[in-house]
GROMACS .gro file of C-alpha atoms in nm:
model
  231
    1UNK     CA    1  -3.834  -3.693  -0.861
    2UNK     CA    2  -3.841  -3.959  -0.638
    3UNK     CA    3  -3.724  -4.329  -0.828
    4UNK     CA    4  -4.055  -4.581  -0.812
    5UNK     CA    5  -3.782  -4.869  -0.755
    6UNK     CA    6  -3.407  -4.805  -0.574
    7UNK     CA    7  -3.256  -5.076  -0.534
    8UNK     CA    8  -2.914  -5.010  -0.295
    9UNK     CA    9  -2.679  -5.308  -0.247
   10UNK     CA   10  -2.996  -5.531  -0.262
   11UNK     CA   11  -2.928  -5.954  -0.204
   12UNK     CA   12  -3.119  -6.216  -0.177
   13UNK     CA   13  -2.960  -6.520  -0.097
   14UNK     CA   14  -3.186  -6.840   0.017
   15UNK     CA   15  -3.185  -7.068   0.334
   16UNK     CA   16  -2.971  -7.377   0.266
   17UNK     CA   17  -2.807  -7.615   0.354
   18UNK     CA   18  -2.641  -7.489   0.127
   19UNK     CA   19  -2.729  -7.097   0.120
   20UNK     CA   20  -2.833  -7.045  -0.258
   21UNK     CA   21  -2.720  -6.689  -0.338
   22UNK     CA   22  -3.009  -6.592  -0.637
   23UNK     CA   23  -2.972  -6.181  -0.647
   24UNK     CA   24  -2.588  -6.062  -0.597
   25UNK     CA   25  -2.587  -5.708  -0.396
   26UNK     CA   26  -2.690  -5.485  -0.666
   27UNK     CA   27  -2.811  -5.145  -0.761
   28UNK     CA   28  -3.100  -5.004  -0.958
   29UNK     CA   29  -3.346  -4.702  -0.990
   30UNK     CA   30  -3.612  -4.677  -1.239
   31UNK     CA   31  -3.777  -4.364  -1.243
   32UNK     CA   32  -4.139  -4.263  -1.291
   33UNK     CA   33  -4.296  -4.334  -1.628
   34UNK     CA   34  -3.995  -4.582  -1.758
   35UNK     CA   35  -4.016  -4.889  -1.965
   36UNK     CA   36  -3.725  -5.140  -1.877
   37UNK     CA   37  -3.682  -5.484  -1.960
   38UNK     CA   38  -3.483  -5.719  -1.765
   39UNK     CA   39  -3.321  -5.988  -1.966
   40UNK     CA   40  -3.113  -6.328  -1.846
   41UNK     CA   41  -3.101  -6.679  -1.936
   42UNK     CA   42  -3.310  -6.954  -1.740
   43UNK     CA   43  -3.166  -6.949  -1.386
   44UNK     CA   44  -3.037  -6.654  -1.407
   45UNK     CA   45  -3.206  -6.499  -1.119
   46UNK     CA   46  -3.498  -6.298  -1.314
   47UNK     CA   47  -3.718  -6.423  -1.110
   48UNK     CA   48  -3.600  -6.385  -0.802
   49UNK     CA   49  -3.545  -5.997  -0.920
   50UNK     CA   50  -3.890  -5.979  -0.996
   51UNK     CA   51  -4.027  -6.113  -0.637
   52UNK     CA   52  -3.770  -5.870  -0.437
   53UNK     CA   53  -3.981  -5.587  -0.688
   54UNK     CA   54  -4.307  -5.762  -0.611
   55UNK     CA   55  -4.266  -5.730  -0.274
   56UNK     CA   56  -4.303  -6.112  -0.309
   57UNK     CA   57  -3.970  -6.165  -0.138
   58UNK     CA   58  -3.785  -5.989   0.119
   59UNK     CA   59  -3.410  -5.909   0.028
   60UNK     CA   60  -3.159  -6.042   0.256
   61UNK     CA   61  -2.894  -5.735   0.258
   62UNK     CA   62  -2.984  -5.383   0.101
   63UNK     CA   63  -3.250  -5.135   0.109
   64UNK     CA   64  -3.520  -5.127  -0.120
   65UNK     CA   65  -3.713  -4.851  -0.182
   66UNK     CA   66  -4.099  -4.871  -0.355
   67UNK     CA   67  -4.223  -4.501  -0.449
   68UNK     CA   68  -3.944  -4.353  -0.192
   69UNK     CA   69  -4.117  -4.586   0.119
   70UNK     CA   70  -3.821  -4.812   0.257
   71UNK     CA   71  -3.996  -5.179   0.263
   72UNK     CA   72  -3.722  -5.298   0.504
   73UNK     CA   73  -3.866  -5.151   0.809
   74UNK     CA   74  -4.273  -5.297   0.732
   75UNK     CA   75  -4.456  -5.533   0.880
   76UNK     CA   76  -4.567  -5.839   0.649
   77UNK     CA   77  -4.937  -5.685   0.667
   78UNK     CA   78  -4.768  -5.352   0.571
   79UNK     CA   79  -4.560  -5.483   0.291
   80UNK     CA   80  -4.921  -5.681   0.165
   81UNK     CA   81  -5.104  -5.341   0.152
   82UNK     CA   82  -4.859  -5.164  -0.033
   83UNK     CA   83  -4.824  -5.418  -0.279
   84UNK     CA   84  -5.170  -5.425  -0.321
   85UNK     CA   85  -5.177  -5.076  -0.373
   86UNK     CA   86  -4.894  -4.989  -0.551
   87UNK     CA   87  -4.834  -5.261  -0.791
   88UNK     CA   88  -4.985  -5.453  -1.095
   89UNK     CA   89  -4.861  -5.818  -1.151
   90UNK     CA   90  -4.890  -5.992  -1.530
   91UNK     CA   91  -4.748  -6.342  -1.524
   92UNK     CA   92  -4.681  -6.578  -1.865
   93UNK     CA   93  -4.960  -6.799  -1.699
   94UNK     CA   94  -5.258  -6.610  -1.654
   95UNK     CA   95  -5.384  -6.716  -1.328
   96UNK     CA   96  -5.774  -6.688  -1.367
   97UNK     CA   97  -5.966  -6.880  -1.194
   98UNK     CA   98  -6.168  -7.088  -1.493
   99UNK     CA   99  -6.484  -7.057  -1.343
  100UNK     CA  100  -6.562  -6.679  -1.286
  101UNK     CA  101  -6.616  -6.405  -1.517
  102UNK     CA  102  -6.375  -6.185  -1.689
  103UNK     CA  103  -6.530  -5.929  -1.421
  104UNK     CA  104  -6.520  -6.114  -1.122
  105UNK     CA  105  -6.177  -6.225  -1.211
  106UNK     CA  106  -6.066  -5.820  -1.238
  107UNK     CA  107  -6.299  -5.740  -0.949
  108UNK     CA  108  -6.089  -5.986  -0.711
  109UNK     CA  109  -5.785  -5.761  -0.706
  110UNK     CA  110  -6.018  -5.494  -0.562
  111UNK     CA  111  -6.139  -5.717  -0.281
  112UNK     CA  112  -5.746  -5.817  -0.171
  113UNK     CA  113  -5.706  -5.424  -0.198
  114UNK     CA  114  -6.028  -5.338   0.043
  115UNK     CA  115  -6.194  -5.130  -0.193
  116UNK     CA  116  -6.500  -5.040  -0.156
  117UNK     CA  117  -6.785  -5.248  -0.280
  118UNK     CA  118  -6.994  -4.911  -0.435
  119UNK     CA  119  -6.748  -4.829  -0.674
  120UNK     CA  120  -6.583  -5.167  -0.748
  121UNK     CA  121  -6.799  -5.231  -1.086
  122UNK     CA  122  -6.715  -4.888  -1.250
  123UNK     CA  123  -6.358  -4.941  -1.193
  124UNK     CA  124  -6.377  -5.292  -1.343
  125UNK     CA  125  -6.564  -5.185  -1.622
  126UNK     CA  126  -6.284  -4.893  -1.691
  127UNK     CA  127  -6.016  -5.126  -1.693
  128UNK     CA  128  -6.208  -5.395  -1.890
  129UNK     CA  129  -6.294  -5.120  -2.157
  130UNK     CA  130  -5.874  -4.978  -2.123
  131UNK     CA  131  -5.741  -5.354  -2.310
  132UNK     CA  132  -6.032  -5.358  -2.528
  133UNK     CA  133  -6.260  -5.623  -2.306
  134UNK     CA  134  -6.568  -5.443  -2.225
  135UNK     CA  135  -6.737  -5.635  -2.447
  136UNK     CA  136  -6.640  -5.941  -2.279
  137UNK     CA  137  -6.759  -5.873  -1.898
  138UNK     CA  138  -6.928  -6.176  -1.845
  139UNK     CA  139  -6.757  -6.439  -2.041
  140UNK     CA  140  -6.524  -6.730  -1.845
  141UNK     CA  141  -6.200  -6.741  -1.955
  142UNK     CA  142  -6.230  -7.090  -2.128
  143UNK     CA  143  -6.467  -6.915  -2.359
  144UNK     CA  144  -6.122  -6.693  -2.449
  145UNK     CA  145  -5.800  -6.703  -2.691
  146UNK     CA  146  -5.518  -6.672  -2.498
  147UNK     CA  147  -5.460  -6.289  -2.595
  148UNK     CA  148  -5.807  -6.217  -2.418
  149UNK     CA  149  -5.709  -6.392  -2.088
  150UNK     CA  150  -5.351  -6.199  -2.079
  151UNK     CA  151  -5.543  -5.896  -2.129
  152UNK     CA  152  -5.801  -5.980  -1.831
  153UNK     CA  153  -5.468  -6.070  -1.667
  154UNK     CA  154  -5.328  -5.675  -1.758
  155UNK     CA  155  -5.685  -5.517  -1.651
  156UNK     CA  156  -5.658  -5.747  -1.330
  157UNK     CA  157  -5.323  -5.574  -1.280
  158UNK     CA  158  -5.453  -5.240  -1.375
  159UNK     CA  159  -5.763  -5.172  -1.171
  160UNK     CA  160  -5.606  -5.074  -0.853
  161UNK     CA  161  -5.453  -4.819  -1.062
  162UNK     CA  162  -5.060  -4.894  -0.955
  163UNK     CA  163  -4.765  -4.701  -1.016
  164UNK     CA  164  -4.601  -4.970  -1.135
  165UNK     CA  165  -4.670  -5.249  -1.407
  166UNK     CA  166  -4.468  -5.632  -1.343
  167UNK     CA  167  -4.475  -5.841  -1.618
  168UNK     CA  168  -4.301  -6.148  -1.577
  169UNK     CA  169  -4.224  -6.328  -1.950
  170UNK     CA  170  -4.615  -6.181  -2.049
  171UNK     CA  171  -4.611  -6.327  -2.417
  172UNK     CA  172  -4.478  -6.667  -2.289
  173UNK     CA  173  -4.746  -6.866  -2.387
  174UNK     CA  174  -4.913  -6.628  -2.713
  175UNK     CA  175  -4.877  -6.676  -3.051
  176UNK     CA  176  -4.637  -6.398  -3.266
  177UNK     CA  177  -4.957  -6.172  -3.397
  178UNK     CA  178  -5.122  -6.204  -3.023
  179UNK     CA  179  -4.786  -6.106  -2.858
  180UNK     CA  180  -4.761  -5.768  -3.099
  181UNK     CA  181  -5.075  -5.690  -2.992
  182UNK     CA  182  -4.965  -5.712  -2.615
  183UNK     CA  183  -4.696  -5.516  -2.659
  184UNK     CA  184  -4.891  -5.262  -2.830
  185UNK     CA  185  -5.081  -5.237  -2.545
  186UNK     CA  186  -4.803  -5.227  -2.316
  187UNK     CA  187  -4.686  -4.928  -2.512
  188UNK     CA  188  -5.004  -4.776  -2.485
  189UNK     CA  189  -4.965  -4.773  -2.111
  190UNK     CA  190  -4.649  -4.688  -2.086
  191UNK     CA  191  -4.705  -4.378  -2.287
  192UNK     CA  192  -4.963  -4.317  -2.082
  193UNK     CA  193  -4.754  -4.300  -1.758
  194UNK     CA  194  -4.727  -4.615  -1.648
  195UNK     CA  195  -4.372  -4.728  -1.524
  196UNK     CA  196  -4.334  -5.092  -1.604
  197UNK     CA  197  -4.067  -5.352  -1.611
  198UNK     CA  198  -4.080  -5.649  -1.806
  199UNK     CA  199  -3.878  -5.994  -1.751
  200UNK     CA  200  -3.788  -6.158  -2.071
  201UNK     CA  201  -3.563  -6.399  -2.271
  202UNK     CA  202  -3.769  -6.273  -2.552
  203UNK     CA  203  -3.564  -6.026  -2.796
  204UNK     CA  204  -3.871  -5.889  -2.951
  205UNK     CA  205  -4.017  -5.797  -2.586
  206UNK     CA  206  -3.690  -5.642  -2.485
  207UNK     CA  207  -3.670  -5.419  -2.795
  208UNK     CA  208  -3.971  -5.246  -2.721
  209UNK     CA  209  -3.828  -5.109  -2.367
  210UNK     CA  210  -3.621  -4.740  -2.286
  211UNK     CA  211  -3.334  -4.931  -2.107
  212UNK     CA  212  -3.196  -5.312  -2.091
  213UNK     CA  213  -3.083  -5.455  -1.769
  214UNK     CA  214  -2.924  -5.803  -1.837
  215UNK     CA  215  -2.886  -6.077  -1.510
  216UNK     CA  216  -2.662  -6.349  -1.475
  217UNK     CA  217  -2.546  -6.603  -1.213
  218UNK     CA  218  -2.713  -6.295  -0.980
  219UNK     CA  219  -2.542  -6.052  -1.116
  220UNK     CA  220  -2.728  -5.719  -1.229
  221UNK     CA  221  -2.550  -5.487  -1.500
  222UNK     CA  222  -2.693  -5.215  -1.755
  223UNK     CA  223  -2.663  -5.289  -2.105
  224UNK     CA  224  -2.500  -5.075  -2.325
  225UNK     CA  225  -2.727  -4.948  -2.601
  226UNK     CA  226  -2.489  -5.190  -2.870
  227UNK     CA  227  -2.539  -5.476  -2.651
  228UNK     CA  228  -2.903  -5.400  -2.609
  229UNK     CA  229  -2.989  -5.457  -2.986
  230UNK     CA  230  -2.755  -5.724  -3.020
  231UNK     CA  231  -2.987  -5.914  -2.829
   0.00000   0.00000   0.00000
């Protein structure tokens, strides 16, 4: 089965003066369905991981494969769609705009992704109702706890139905009891087929996942299943 992300002798180093080398030449594949966390301290290069995934970033050196479509050889517009179609962002800061619903917030990933205005409120409902929200269609994300917005965030990321799931540090800013119930609800997805890879520092977040890639200074490397719950 084709790998959803294959990563071969991927770099990205940035512009200088000086150059700043962020993401060593590296490889990875995570297959369909997969739950991998991504751990690293601060500077590390997580990030920079995460927006060569995103499609955010274009490596410098390498080929990188999304869903067996080599992203080298598209145009920016190209690259755009195929994020928009392919995958679901969730950041530790929510990024909802504070003065539109929890619907139109969801609904906007459908308008970046061209969908069709006819069927745009059924699929925003279904992804409302999938983290529990339906309920809260109309309310303004001032008028929510912090676990609400991150799940308006996840049904944001949801409703364009990716094949894969990037959450970038997603229980950052929650409490302990609202981050369990994130997770849970990560699990839930990923059991239901979802691949998704999560960026943490957090130990509790990284014990959840199937596999444990750890980044430093750049450098990618699979942990060992020891090292993995060390951590």
């Amino acid at each position: 089965m084709t790998p959803v992300i294959r990563f071969g002798g991927v770099a990205l180093t940035y512009p200088g003066p000086p150059p700043v080398p962020a993401l060593k030449p590296c490889d990875l594949q995570v297959a369909a369905g997969e739950h991998v966390v991504v751990v690293g301290p601060s500077g590390s290069g997580k990030s920079t991981l995460l927006n060569v995934a995103g499609l955010l970033d274009r490596p410098t050196e390498g080929v990188y494969e999304l869903d067996g479509i080599d992203t080298g050889s598209l145009a920016d517009r190209d690259r755009t769609a195929l994020r928009g179609q392919r995958i679901g962002f969730v950041f530790q800061s929510f990024h909802l705009l504070p003065y539109r619903s929890a619907e139109e917030n969801v609904q906007l990933a459908l308008l970046y992704n061209h969908t069709p205005r006819p069927g745009r409120r059924a699929l925003v409902w279904e992804a409302l109702d999938r983290v529990g929200l339906a309920h809260r269609l109309h309310a303004l994300p001032g008028t929510m706890s912090g676990g609400e917005q991150q799940r308006v965030a996840i049904a944001r990321a949801l409703v364009t139905r990716p094949s894969l799931l990037l959450c970038d540090e997603p229980s950052g800013n929650l409490d302990s009891a609202t981050t369990e119930s994130l997770l849970a609800l990560i699990d839930e997805l990923h059991a239901d087929g979802l691949t998704v890879v999560v960026i943490t520092h957090d130990p509790w977040v990284a014990a959840r996942a199937q596999r444990t890639v750890t980044i430093e200074d750049g450098f990618l490397s699979e942990a060992t299943a020891d090292e993995a719950a060390a951590r």
